[in-house]
Amino acid sequence: MLVYPCGKDLPSLTNYTLILPSVSVGNAGQLAVDLIITNLACEKVGIVHHPALYPLVGGSPYDPSSKEVTTSADLHVLPAHSLAVMQIRVPLIKSERHNFLTELMGWCKSVGIREVVMLASCNAYERWDNNQITGPQLRYLTSHTTEEDVQGLVSVGALELEKRTDEEGVSQPFLSGAGFVKHFMEICDLPTTVLIKFVEEGDNTMDAVMLLNFLNAWKKLVQDKAATWKMPFSWKNMFGRPTPQEIY
C-alpha cells in the first residue's frame, strides 16, 4: 500500500489513532467519516493507492470552491486529537482484499499508529432477538484492547455485539453486511475497536450521525455533548431533488 503525500512529506503519526470506515451496508461508516472530516477541520495529507481500490477521482466533497481532487482513498489528520482519518470511498476488489488489509496493518505499524477505530454497519434484518430489535442499535467489537478502553465504551452505554453459533458450532460475532471488519480483525494485532450500527438501506445519514455521536461520547472529540454536526455540502442532493408536487 502506498500513501502519496499531498505536496509535502507526511507528518509524524506516532501514537495516533487511525479512524477508517469498513465499506458496509448503507455506507454508514463512510458517511460518518465524511462528517468527521467536515466538522473537525481535518487536513488532507495523503492519497492512498493500492490494486484493491477501484479507481475514482472527483472534486472535493467538502468544499465546492476547492480545486483539490478526491480519490478512492484519502488520508487526513487532526493533530490536536492525534487522529489520522482515512476515508475509503470504494469497495475492495475481492482478489486483492487480503493484500490490502495486510499492507494496511503493516503501514499502521511502520508510521507508529497506536490503535485503530473502524466505523461500520450491519444488516438490521439479521437481528435475531428482542434486545437487538427493540434495544439500542449501536454495538462494538474490540481486539487487543485494554480494560480501560473497554470500560470507556461501557461508560457511554455501548453494548458488545452479541455472538451467534454457526453451523459448525462455533460462537462468534455475526457481521452480516459489515464489509471487511471480520477479515481485518483476524489479521490485525494492533488494538482495534469497531463501532457498529444496525441499518437498513436507504437514507443512512442519520445512522452516520449516530455513529459519530457514539464515537464522540467515547473519544470526546467535541466537548459539547449536544453538538450539532454540519452536513457535507455534497450531501445536499444525495437523493436528487424533491418529488415535484405537480404529479399529485
Short mmCIF file of C-alpha atoms in Angstrom, two decimals:
data_model
loop_
_atom_site.label_atom_id
_atom_site.label_comp_id
_atom_site.label_asym_id
_atom_site.label_seq_id
_atom_site.Cartn_x
_atom_site.Cartn_y
_atom_site.Cartn_z
CA MET A 1 0.00 0.00 0.00
CA LEU A 2 1.34 3.41 -0.97
CA VAL A 3 0.38 6.70 0.66
CA TYR A 4 1.43 9.61 -1.53
CA PRO A 5 1.90 12.92 0.34
CA CYS A 6 -0.14 15.89 -0.90
CA GLY A 7 2.65 18.27 -1.82
CA LYS A 8 4.85 17.63 1.21
CA ASP A 9 6.12 14.87 3.47
CA LEU A 10 3.60 13.05 5.62
CA PRO A 11 3.52 14.30 9.22
CA SER A 12 4.56 12.01 12.05
CA LEU A 13 1.72 9.72 13.09
CA THR A 14 3.43 8.24 16.14
CA ASN A 15 0.87 7.37 18.84
CA TYR A 16 -2.01 8.46 16.61
CA THR A 17 -5.41 6.79 16.43
CA LEU A 18 -6.45 5.78 12.92
CA ILE A 19 -10.15 6.11 12.12
CA LEU A 20 -11.44 4.48 8.95
CA PRO A 21 -14.69 3.01 7.62
CA SER A 22 -15.48 -0.50 6.55
CA VAL A 23 -17.38 -0.26 3.26
CA SER A 24 -20.57 -1.84 4.52
CA VAL A 25 -24.36 -1.84 4.19
CA GLY A 26 -25.81 1.65 3.82
CA ASN A 27 -22.32 3.17 3.72
CA ALA A 28 -22.92 4.45 7.25
CA GLY A 29 -19.24 4.24 8.21
CA GLN A 30 -18.13 6.20 5.15
CA LEU A 31 -20.78 8.85 5.79
CA ALA A 32 -19.64 9.13 9.42
CA VAL A 33 -16.05 9.67 8.26
CA ASP A 34 -17.30 12.43 5.94
CA LEU A 35 -18.88 14.07 8.98
CA ILE A 36 -15.62 13.83 10.92
CA ILE A 37 -13.63 15.44 8.12
CA THR A 38 -16.24 18.19 7.68
CA ASN A 39 -16.68 19.08 11.35
CA LEU A 40 -13.20 18.65 12.83
CA ALA A 41 -11.19 20.71 10.34
CA CYS A 42 -9.07 17.75 9.27
CA GLU A 43 -6.17 18.43 6.90
CA LYS A 44 -5.73 16.22 3.85
CA VAL A 45 -2.15 14.98 3.78
CA GLY A 46 -2.11 11.93 1.52
CA ILE A 47 -3.64 9.84 -1.26
CA VAL A 48 -3.83 6.07 -0.79
CA HIS A 49 -3.06 3.79 -3.73
CA HIS A 50 -3.44 0.00 -3.93
CA PRO A 51 -4.60 -2.53 -6.57
CA ALA A 52 -7.52 -3.42 -4.27
CA LEU A 53 -9.05 0.03 -4.75
CA TYR A 54 -11.25 0.70 -7.75
CA PRO A 55 -10.01 3.90 -9.43
CA LEU A 56 -12.02 7.01 -8.62
CA VAL A 57 -11.35 10.73 -8.95
CA GLY A 58 -13.58 13.75 -8.48
CA GLY A 59 -13.95 17.14 -6.90
CA SER A 60 -13.85 17.87 -3.18
CA PRO A 61 -16.99 16.67 -1.35
CA TYR A 62 -16.32 19.16 1.45
CA ASP A 63 -15.57 22.47 -0.26
CA PRO A 64 -17.26 23.41 -3.55
CA SER A 65 -14.66 26.10 -4.22
CA SER A 66 -11.68 23.77 -3.73
CA LYS A 67 -9.58 22.72 -6.71
CA GLU A 68 -8.27 19.70 -4.83
CA VAL A 69 -9.15 16.28 -6.23
CA THR A 70 -10.68 13.44 -4.26
CA THR A 71 -9.62 9.84 -4.90
CA SER A 72 -10.61 6.29 -3.94
CA ALA A 73 -8.96 6.66 -0.53
CA ASP A 74 -7.52 9.77 1.12
CA LEU A 75 -5.69 10.37 4.38
CA HIS A 76 -6.46 13.29 6.68
CA VAL A 77 -5.00 14.29 10.04
CA LEU A 78 -6.18 16.18 13.11
CA PRO A 79 -3.04 16.80 15.19
CA ALA A 80 -4.97 18.39 18.08
CA HIS A 81 -6.52 14.99 18.83
CA SER A 82 -3.68 12.81 17.46
CA LEU A 83 -6.09 11.45 14.87
CA ALA A 84 -5.46 10.12 11.40
CA VAL A 85 -8.62 9.71 9.34
CA MET A 86 -8.62 7.50 6.24
CA GLN A 87 -11.66 7.78 4.00
CA ILE A 88 -12.25 4.79 1.70
CA ARG A 89 -14.84 5.56 -0.96
CA VAL A 90 -14.88 2.32 -2.97
CA PRO A 91 -15.41 -1.37 -2.22
CA LEU A 92 -12.30 -3.54 -2.18
CA ILE A 93 -11.60 -5.83 -5.12
CA LYS A 94 -12.06 -9.29 -3.60
CA SER A 95 -8.91 -10.87 -5.05
CA GLU A 96 -6.76 -8.07 -3.59
CA ARG A 97 -8.60 -7.54 -0.31
CA HIS A 98 -6.30 -9.66 1.88
CA ASN A 99 -3.20 -7.95 0.49
CA PHE A 100 -4.70 -4.52 1.11
CA LEU A 101 -5.68 -5.25 4.70
CA THR A 102 -2.33 -6.88 5.45
CA GLU A 103 -0.44 -3.95 3.97
CA LEU A 104 -2.71 -1.50 5.79
CA MET A 105 -1.80 -3.14 9.10
CA GLY A 106 1.89 -3.06 8.15
CA TRP A 107 1.65 0.62 7.23
CA CYS A 108 -0.03 1.41 10.56
CA LYS A 109 2.87 -0.18 12.41
CA SER A 110 5.51 1.49 10.25
CA VAL A 111 4.18 5.01 10.91
CA GLY A 112 3.55 4.43 14.63
CA ILE A 113 -0.27 4.19 14.75
CA ARG A 114 -1.27 3.29 18.31
CA GLU A 115 -4.80 1.99 17.74
CA VAL A 116 -7.39 1.54 15.01
CA VAL A 117 -11.05 2.57 15.25
CA MET A 118 -13.31 1.30 12.47
CA LEU A 119 -16.82 2.59 11.75
CA ALA A 120 -19.19 0.07 10.21
CA SER A 121 -22.78 -1.09 9.86
CA CYS A 122 -24.68 -4.40 9.85
CA ASN A 123 -27.93 -5.51 8.22
CA ALA A 124 -30.82 -4.67 10.54
CA TYR A 125 -32.92 -7.50 9.07
CA GLU A 126 -30.41 -10.02 10.52
CA ARG A 127 -31.15 -9.04 14.13
CA TRP A 128 -32.36 -12.15 15.94
CA ASP A 129 -33.57 -11.38 19.45
CA ASN A 130 -35.68 -8.81 21.24
CA ASN A 131 -32.68 -6.97 22.70
CA GLN A 132 -31.32 -6.29 19.24
CA ILE A 133 -34.68 -5.47 17.66
CA THR A 134 -36.07 -3.14 20.32
CA GLY A 135 -32.99 -2.03 22.25
CA PRO A 136 -30.08 0.25 21.35
CA GLN A 137 -28.95 -0.16 17.75
CA LEU A 138 -25.25 0.52 18.36
CA ARG A 139 -22.67 -2.15 19.15
CA TYR A 140 -18.90 -2.50 19.48
CA LEU A 141 -16.22 -5.14 18.98
CA THR A 142 -12.67 -4.99 20.33
CA SER A 143 -9.41 -6.86 19.82
CA HIS A 144 -6.09 -6.42 21.63
CA THR A 145 -7.55 -3.51 23.59
CA THR A 146 -7.02 -2.67 27.24
CA GLU A 147 -9.57 -2.99 30.02
CA GLU A 148 -9.53 0.81 30.24
CA ASP A 149 -10.64 1.09 26.60
CA VAL A 150 -13.49 -1.36 27.15
CA GLN A 151 -14.60 0.42 30.31
CA GLY A 152 -14.62 3.70 28.38
CA LEU A 153 -17.03 2.18 25.88
CA VAL A 154 -19.22 0.69 28.60
CA SER A 155 -19.32 4.03 30.42
CA VAL A 156 -21.06 5.67 27.45
CA GLY A 157 -23.66 2.92 27.23
CA ALA A 158 -22.06 0.83 24.49
CA LEU A 159 -23.05 -2.81 24.11
CA GLU A 160 -20.76 -5.53 22.80
CA LEU A 161 -22.00 -7.21 19.62
CA GLU A 162 -23.69 -10.46 20.55
CA LYS A 163 -22.30 -13.77 19.33
CA ARG A 164 -24.16 -16.37 17.30
CA THR A 165 -23.41 -20.08 16.99
CA ASP A 166 -22.70 -21.03 13.38
CA GLU A 167 -23.36 -24.32 11.58
CA GLU A 168 -20.08 -25.74 12.89
CA GLY A 169 -20.99 -24.96 16.49
CA VAL A 170 -18.57 -22.01 16.79
CA SER A 171 -19.82 -18.98 18.69
CA GLN A 172 -18.68 -15.72 17.12
CA PRO A 173 -19.95 -12.21 16.31
CA PHE A 174 -22.39 -12.21 13.39
CA LEU A 175 -21.41 -9.45 10.96
CA SER A 176 -23.90 -9.51 8.10
CA GLY A 177 -23.17 -6.70 5.65
CA ALA A 178 -20.23 -5.32 7.66
CA GLY A 179 -17.68 -5.48 4.85
CA PHE A 180 -14.10 -6.31 5.78
CA VAL A 181 -14.49 -5.93 9.57
CA LYS A 182 -14.05 -9.62 10.40
CA HIS A 183 -11.16 -10.10 7.97
CA PHE A 184 -9.25 -7.10 9.32
CA MET A 185 -9.75 -8.08 12.96
CA GLU A 186 -8.44 -11.59 12.23
CA ILE A 187 -5.11 -10.28 10.91
CA CYS A 188 -4.60 -7.05 12.88
CA ASP A 189 -2.62 -7.30 16.10
CA LEU A 190 -2.93 -3.62 16.97
CA PRO A 191 -5.59 -2.52 19.48
CA THR A 192 -8.73 -2.35 17.33
CA THR A 193 -12.25 -1.18 18.12
CA VAL A 194 -15.18 -1.39 15.71
CA LEU A 195 -18.26 0.77 16.27
CA ILE A 196 -21.27 -0.77 14.52
CA LYS A 197 -24.81 0.43 13.74
CA PHE A 198 -27.68 -1.81 12.65
CA VAL A 199 -29.09 -0.19 9.48
CA GLU A 200 -31.45 -0.63 6.55
CA GLU A 201 -30.52 0.50 3.04
CA GLY A 202 -31.84 3.97 2.18
CA ASP A 203 -31.05 7.42 3.53
CA ASN A 204 -28.40 6.47 6.07
CA THR A 205 -27.24 9.96 7.01
CA MET A 206 -28.83 9.77 10.46
CA ASP A 207 -27.17 6.38 11.02
CA ALA A 208 -23.87 8.13 10.33
CA VAL A 209 -24.73 10.87 12.81
CA MET A 210 -25.47 8.24 15.46
CA LEU A 211 -22.12 6.54 14.78
CA LEU A 212 -20.32 9.87 15.15
CA ASN A 213 -22.21 10.65 18.38
CA PHE A 214 -21.15 7.21 19.65
CA LEU A 215 -17.52 7.90 18.75
CA ASN A 216 -17.62 11.41 20.19
CA ALA A 217 -19.08 10.24 23.50
CA TRP A 218 -16.23 7.74 23.79
CA LYS A 219 -13.28 9.76 22.45
CA LYS A 220 -14.60 13.23 23.38
CA LEU A 221 -13.63 14.84 20.09
CA VAL A 222 -16.04 17.71 20.76
CA GLN A 223 -16.75 18.71 24.33
CA ASP A 224 -20.31 19.89 23.62
CA LYS A 225 -22.39 16.77 24.19
CA ALA A 226 -25.29 18.34 22.28
CA ALA A 227 -23.14 19.12 19.26
CA THR A 228 -24.99 19.76 16.02
CA TRP A 229 -22.98 18.36 13.16
CA LYS A 230 -22.59 20.27 9.93
CA MET A 231 -23.51 18.16 6.92
CA PRO A 232 -21.03 17.99 3.99
CA PHE A 233 -22.24 20.11 1.08
CA SER A 234 -22.05 17.01 -1.14
CA TRP A 235 -24.99 15.54 0.82
CA LYS A 236 -27.30 18.35 -0.32
CA ASN A 237 -28.88 16.45 -3.21
CA MET A 238 -27.75 12.94 -2.33
CA PHE A 239 -31.09 11.50 -3.38
CA GLY A 240 -31.93 14.06 -6.05
CA ARG A 241 -34.47 16.86 -5.97
CA PRO A 242 -37.75 16.58 -4.02
CA THR A 243 -40.70 14.95 -5.75
CA PRO A 244 -42.49 17.51 -7.99
CA GLN A 245 -45.78 18.49 -6.35
CA GLU A 246 -47.38 18.75 -9.79
CA ILE A 247 -47.61 14.96 -10.06
CA TYR A 248 -50.12 14.75 -7.22
#
